[in-house]
C-alpha positions as a printed Julia matrix, in Angstrom:
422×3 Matrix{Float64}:
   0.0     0.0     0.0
   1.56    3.25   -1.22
   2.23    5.75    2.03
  -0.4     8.16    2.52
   0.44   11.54    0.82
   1.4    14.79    3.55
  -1.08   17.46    2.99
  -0.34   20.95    4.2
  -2.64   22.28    7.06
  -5.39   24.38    5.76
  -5.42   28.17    6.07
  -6.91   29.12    9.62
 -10.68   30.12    9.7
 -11.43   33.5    11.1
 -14.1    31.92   13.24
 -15.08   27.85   14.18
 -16.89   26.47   11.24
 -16.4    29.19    8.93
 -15.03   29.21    5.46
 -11.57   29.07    4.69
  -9.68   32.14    4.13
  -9.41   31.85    0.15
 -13.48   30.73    0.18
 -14.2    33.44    2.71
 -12.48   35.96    0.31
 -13.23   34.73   -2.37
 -16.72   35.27   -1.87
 -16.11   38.79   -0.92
 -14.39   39.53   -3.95
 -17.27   37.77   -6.2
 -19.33   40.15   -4.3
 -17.2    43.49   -4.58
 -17.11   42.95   -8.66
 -20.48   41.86   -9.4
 -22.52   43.61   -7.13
 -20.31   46.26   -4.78
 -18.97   48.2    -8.25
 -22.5    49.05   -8.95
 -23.57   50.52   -5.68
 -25.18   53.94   -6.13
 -22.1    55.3    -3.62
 -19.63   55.1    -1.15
 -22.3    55.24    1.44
 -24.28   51.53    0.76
 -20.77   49.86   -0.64
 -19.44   50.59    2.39
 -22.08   49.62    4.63
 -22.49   46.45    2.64
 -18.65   45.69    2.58
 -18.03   45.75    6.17
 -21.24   43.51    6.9
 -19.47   40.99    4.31
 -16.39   41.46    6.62
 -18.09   40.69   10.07
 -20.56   37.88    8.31
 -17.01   36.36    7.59
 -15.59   35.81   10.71
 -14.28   39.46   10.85
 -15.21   41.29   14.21
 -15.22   45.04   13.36
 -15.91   48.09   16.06
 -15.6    50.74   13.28
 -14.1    51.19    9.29
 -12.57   54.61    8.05
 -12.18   55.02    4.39
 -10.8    58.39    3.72
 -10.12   59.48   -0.33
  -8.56   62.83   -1.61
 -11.04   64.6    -3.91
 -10.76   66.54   -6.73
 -12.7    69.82   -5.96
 -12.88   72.62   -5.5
 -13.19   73.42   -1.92
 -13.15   69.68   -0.56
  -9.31   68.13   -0.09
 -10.41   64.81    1.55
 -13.72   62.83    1.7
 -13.59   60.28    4.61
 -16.89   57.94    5.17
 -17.05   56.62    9.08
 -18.47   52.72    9.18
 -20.07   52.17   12.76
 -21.35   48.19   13.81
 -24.59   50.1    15.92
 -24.8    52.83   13.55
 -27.72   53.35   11.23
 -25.96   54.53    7.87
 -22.4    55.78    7.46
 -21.36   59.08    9.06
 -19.61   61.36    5.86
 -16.81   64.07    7.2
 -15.26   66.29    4.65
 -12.0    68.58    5.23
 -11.27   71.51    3.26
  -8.16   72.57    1.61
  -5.88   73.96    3.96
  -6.38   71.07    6.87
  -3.74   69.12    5.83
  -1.39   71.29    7.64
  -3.33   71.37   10.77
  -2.1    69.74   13.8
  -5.29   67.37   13.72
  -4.52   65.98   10.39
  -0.5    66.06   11.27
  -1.27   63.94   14.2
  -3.45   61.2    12.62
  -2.35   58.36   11.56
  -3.88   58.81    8.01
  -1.06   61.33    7.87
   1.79   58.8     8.07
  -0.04   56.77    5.35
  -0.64   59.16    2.99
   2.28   62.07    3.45
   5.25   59.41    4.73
   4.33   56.69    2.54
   3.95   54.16    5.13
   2.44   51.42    3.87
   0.18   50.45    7.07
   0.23   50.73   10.9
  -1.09   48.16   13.44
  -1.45   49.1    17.07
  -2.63   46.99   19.64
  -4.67   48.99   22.02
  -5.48   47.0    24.44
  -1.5    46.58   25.54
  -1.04   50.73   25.35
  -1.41   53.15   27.92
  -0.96   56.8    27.53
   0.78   58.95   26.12
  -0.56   57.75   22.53
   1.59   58.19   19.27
  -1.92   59.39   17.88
  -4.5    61.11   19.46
  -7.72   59.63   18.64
  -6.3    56.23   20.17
  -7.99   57.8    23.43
 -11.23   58.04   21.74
 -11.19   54.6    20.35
  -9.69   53.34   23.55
 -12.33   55.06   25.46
 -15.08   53.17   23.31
 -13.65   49.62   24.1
 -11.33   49.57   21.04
  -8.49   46.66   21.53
  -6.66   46.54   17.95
  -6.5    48.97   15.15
  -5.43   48.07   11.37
  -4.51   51.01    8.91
  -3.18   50.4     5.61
  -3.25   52.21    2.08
  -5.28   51.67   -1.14
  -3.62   52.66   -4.22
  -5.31   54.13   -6.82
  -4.0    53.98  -10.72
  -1.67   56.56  -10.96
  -0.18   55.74   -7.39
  -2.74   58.34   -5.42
  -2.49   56.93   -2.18
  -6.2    56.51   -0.67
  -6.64   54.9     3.22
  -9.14   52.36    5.25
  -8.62   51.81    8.93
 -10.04   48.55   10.86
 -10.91   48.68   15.09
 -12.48   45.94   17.09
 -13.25   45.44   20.5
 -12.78   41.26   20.67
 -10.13   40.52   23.46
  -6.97   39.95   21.9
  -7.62   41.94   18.69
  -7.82   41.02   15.27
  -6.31   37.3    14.21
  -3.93   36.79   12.01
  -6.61   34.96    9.75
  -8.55   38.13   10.15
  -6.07   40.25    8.55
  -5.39   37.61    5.69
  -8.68   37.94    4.72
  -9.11   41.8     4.71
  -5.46   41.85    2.49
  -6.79   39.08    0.18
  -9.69   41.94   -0.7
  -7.72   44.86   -0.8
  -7.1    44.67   -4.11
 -10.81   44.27   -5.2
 -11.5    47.11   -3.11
  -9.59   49.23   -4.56
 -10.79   48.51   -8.22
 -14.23   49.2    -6.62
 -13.34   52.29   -4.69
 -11.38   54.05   -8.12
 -14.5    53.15   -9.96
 -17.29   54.49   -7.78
 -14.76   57.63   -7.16
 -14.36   58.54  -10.56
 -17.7    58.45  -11.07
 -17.91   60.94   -8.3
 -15.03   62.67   -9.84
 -16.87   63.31  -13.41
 -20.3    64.63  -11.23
 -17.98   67.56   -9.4
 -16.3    68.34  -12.41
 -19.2    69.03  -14.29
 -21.16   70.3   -11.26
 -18.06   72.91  -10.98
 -17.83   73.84  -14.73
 -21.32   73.48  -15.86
 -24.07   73.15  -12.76
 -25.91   70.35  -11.89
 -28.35   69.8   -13.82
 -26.38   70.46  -17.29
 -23.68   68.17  -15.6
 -26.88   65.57  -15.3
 -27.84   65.94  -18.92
 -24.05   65.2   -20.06
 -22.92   62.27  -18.08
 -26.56   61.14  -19.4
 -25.15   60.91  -23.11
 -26.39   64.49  -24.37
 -23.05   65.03  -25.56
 -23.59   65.1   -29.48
 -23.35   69.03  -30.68
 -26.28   70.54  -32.25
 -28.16   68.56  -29.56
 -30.91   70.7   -27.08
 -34.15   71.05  -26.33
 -37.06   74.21  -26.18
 -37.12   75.42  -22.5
 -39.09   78.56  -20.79
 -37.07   80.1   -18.52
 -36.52   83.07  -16.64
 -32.91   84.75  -17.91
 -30.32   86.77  -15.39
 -27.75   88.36  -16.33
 -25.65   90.27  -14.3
 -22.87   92.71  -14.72
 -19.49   94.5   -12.61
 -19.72   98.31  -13.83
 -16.58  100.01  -13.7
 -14.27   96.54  -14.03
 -12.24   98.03  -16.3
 -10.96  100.83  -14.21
 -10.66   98.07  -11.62
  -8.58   95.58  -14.01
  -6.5    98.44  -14.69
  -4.88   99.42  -11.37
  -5.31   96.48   -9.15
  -2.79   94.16   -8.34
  -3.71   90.34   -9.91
  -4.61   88.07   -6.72
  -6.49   91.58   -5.95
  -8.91   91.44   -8.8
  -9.14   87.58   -8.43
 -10.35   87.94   -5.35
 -12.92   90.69   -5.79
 -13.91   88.64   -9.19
 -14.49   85.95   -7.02
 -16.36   87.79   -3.69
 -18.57   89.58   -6.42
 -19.6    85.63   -8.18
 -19.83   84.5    -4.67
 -22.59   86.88   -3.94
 -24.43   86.68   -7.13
 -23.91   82.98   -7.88
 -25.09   81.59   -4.28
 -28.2    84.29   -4.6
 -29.16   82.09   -7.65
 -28.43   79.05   -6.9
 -29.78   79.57   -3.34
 -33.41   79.83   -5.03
 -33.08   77.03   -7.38
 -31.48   78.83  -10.54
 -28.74   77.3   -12.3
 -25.31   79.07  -13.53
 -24.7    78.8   -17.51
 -21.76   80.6   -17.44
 -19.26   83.72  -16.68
 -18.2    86.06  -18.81
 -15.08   88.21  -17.87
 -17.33   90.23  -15.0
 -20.39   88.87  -16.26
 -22.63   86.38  -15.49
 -25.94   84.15  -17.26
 -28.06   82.2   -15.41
 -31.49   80.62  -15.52
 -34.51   79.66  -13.75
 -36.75   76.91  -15.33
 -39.99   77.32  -15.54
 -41.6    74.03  -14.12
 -44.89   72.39  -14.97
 -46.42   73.53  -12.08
 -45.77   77.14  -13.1
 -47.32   77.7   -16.79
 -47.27   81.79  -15.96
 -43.47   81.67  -14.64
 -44.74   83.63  -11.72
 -43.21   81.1    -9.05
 -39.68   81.59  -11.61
 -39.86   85.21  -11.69
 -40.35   85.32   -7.66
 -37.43   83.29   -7.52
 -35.28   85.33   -9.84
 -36.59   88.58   -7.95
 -35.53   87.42   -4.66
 -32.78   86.39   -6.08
 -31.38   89.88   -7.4
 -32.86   91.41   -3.89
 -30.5    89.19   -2.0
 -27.8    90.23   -4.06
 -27.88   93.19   -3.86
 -28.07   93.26   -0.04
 -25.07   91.02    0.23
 -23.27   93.75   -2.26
 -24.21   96.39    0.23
 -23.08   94.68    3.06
 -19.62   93.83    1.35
 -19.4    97.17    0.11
 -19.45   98.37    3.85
 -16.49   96.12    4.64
 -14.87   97.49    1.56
 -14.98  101.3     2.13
 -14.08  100.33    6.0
 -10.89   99.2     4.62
 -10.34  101.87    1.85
 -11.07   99.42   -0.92
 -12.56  100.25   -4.13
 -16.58   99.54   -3.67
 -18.27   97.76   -6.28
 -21.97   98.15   -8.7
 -23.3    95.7   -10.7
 -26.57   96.02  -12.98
 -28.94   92.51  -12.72
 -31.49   92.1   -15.72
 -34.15   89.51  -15.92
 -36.24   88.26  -18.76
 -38.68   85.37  -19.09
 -38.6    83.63  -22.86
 -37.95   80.2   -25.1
 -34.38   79.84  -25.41
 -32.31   76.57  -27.12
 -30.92   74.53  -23.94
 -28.31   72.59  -25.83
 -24.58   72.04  -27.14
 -22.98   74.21  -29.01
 -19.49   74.44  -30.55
 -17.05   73.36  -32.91
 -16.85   68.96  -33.59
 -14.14   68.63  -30.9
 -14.86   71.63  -28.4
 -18.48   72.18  -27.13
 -20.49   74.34  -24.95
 -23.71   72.88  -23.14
 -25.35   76.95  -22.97
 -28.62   78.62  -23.93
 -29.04   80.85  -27.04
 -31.57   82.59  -28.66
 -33.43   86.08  -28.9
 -34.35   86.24  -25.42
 -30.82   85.6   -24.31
 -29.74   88.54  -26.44
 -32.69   90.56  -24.73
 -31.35   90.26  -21.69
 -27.81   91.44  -22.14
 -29.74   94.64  -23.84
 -31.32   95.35  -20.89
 -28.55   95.1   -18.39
 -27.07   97.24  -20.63
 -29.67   99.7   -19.52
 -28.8    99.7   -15.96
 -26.25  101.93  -15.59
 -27.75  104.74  -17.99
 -31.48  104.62  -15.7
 -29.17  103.93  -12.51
 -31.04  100.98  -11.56
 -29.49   97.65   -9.81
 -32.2    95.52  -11.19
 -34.25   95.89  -14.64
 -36.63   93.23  -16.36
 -38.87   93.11  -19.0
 -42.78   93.43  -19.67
 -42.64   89.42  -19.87
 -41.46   89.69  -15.68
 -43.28   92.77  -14.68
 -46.33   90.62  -15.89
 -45.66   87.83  -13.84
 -44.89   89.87  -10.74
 -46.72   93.11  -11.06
 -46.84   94.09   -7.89
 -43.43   94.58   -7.25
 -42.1    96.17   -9.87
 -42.8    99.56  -11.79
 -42.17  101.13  -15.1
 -39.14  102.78  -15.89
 -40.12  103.65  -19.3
 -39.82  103.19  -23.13
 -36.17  102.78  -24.55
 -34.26  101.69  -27.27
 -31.99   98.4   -27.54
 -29.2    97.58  -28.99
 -30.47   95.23  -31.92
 -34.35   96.02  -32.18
 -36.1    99.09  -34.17
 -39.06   99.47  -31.47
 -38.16  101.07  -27.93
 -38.58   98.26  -24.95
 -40.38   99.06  -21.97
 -38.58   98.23  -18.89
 -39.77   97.85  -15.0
 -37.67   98.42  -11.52
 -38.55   96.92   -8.45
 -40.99   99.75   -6.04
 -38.26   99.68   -3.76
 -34.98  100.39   -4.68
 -32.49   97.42   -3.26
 -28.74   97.59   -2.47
 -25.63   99.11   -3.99
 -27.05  102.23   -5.95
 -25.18  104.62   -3.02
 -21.82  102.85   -3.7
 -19.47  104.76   -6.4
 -16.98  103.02   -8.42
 -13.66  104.3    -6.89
């Protein structure tokens, strides 16, 4: 009878009864490709991944995956896994923190800035002083072992999960065989669902939400658009020249920016939508809705809109003269009218914008601001829609059109018509 044959010991179980470690991961993996990829964010996949973890032997306390962002005031996303929690706790940190003493003193820091590849600390053996601060919280909540370790992304951005639990004793060594069998699954997963969030704040930046919507839908192909009803603003700096002239670069930024600020969060505030700027000027709409045939709920919208605006302009202007700066007047026009809602451009370069008459009409009245020294004009189409308050301002010619427009102010003037240009 030929000897039996020496068989190597099988990998350890995380648990008694449980599936091996390559089974056990296996399935995880299975999971993270066919079903995990597809998750509608970080938010469930997370959730769901952890659960995979614990229903395989792995005894989690809490999971921290934190991910550097692309935009433009957000530096790092990080999304906080809990076992008793309800959902998953998102924190974001703004540009800047990354030199703060917080951040310094994590250990995310040593992952990501020193290129450590991953930390282990068993808690339940430490007592104070801590080489990290939050080791007191997670002490204080029963924490015995904590697990950090990087997730590359293509391109070598260095992303970061961390692991606690509270069993006695920690996490096994089968425990953390397992969770490094998946890493690199996770990470496909993770660059996938983040690049998809990558593509929404780009075009959420560059071109607002719901133009952003339209092109990661497919409405990508120029000459492509649609009929909408909308009510127009357009909005611009007087006196920027002067301005551009004699102040210093990062000085005009920054007023460019504090004057888009106030006009831009006024809109968006109420629902409108930035198209685009233009040197000191800026288009935006408000879509008329189904519920809103007249445009009267639009034009309300737009109105407080330019009323906020110009409040915000006033108070800024105050801070400006207080510190001998340069005050600044702007001119807001609305209009209510069809305009195309589509791309335009050459074959390789396109703009997703809105043209048309009433987009022209617009600018013409703006134009119109400074020479009536009014903040805010509209047309009839507005003044219809919210007669009561606004007021003629009389007949006058355009730019563009043989027949004098009539053109309404609000009852009330609003904002920065005291402020000079100097």
């Amino acid at each position: 009878m030929a000897p039996p044959v020496a068989t190597a010991p099988a990998t350890p179980s995380a648990i008694p009864g449980a599936p091996s470690i390559d089974d056990a991961a296996r399935e995880v993996v299975e999971w993270l490709l066919l079903e995990g990829r597809h998750a509608p964010g970080f938010e469930p996949m997370m959730d769901r991944f952890c659960r995979r973890l614990m229903a395989s032997g792995v005894p989690l306390l809490r999971a921290v995956c934190a991910l550097p962002l692309l935009h433009p005031q957000i530096r790092t996303i990080a999304f906080f896994w809990r076992r008793n929690a309800e959902q998953v706790e998102i924190a974001t940190r703004a540009h800047g923190t990354e030199t703060s003493d917080e951040y310094l003193t994590s250990p995310f820091a040593t992952l990501i800035e020193d290129g450590a590849d991953g930390l282990r600390y068993r808690l339940e053996q430490m007592e104070p002083p801590y080489p990290y601060p939050v080791f007191a919280e997670l002490k204080a909540q029963g924490a015995t072992d904590y697990v950090a370790m990087t997730v590359l992304f293509a391109g070598g951005r260095r992303n970061v999960l961390s692991f606690t639990t509270d069993r006695p004793g920690g996490f096994s060594t089968a425990d953390l065989a397992l969770v490094d069998a998946v890493l690199p699954a996770l990470g496909a997963v993770l660059e996938t669902l983040a690049l998809r969030r990558l593509a929404t704040t780009v075009l959420d930046t560059y071109v607002g939400h719901r133009t952003g919507a339209r092109i990661l839908s497919g409405d990508i192909r120029r000459g492509t658009g649609a009929n909408v009803r909308a009510v127009l603003w357009y909005c611009d700096l007087r006196g920027f020249t002067s301005l551009a002239d004699r102040l210093p670069r990062e000085e005009l930024i920054a007023l460019l920016n504090g004057y888009f600020e106030i006009m831009g969060g006024a809109v968006e505030s109420r629902g409108g939508e930035i198209m685009k700027f233009i040197g000191d000027a800026m288009l935006a709409i408000f879509p008329l809705e189904e519920s809103d045939p007249t445009g009267a709920a639009a034009c309300t919208k737009a109105l407080d809109a330019a009323q906020e605006a110009l409040t915000d302009m006033a108070a800024r202007n105050a801070e400006r003269a207080a510190w001998g700066q340069p005050t600044l007047r702007c001119g807001i026009a609305l209009h209510m009218g069809e305009v195309m809602y589509g791309n335009i451009g050459s074959a390789n370069r396109l703009d997703f914008t809105v043209i048309g008459p009433a987009v022209n009409l617009v600018s013409r009245i703006e134009g119109l601001c400074s020479r009536l020294d009014r903040n805010v004009l509209t047309s009839a189409e507005v003044a219809e829609a919210c007669a009561s308050r606004l007021v003629s301002v009389g007949w006058h010619p355009v730019k563009g059109l043989n027949d004098p427009i009539e053109v309404y102010g609000l009852k009330e003037k609003t904002g920065t018509n005291e402020g000079t240009d100097e």
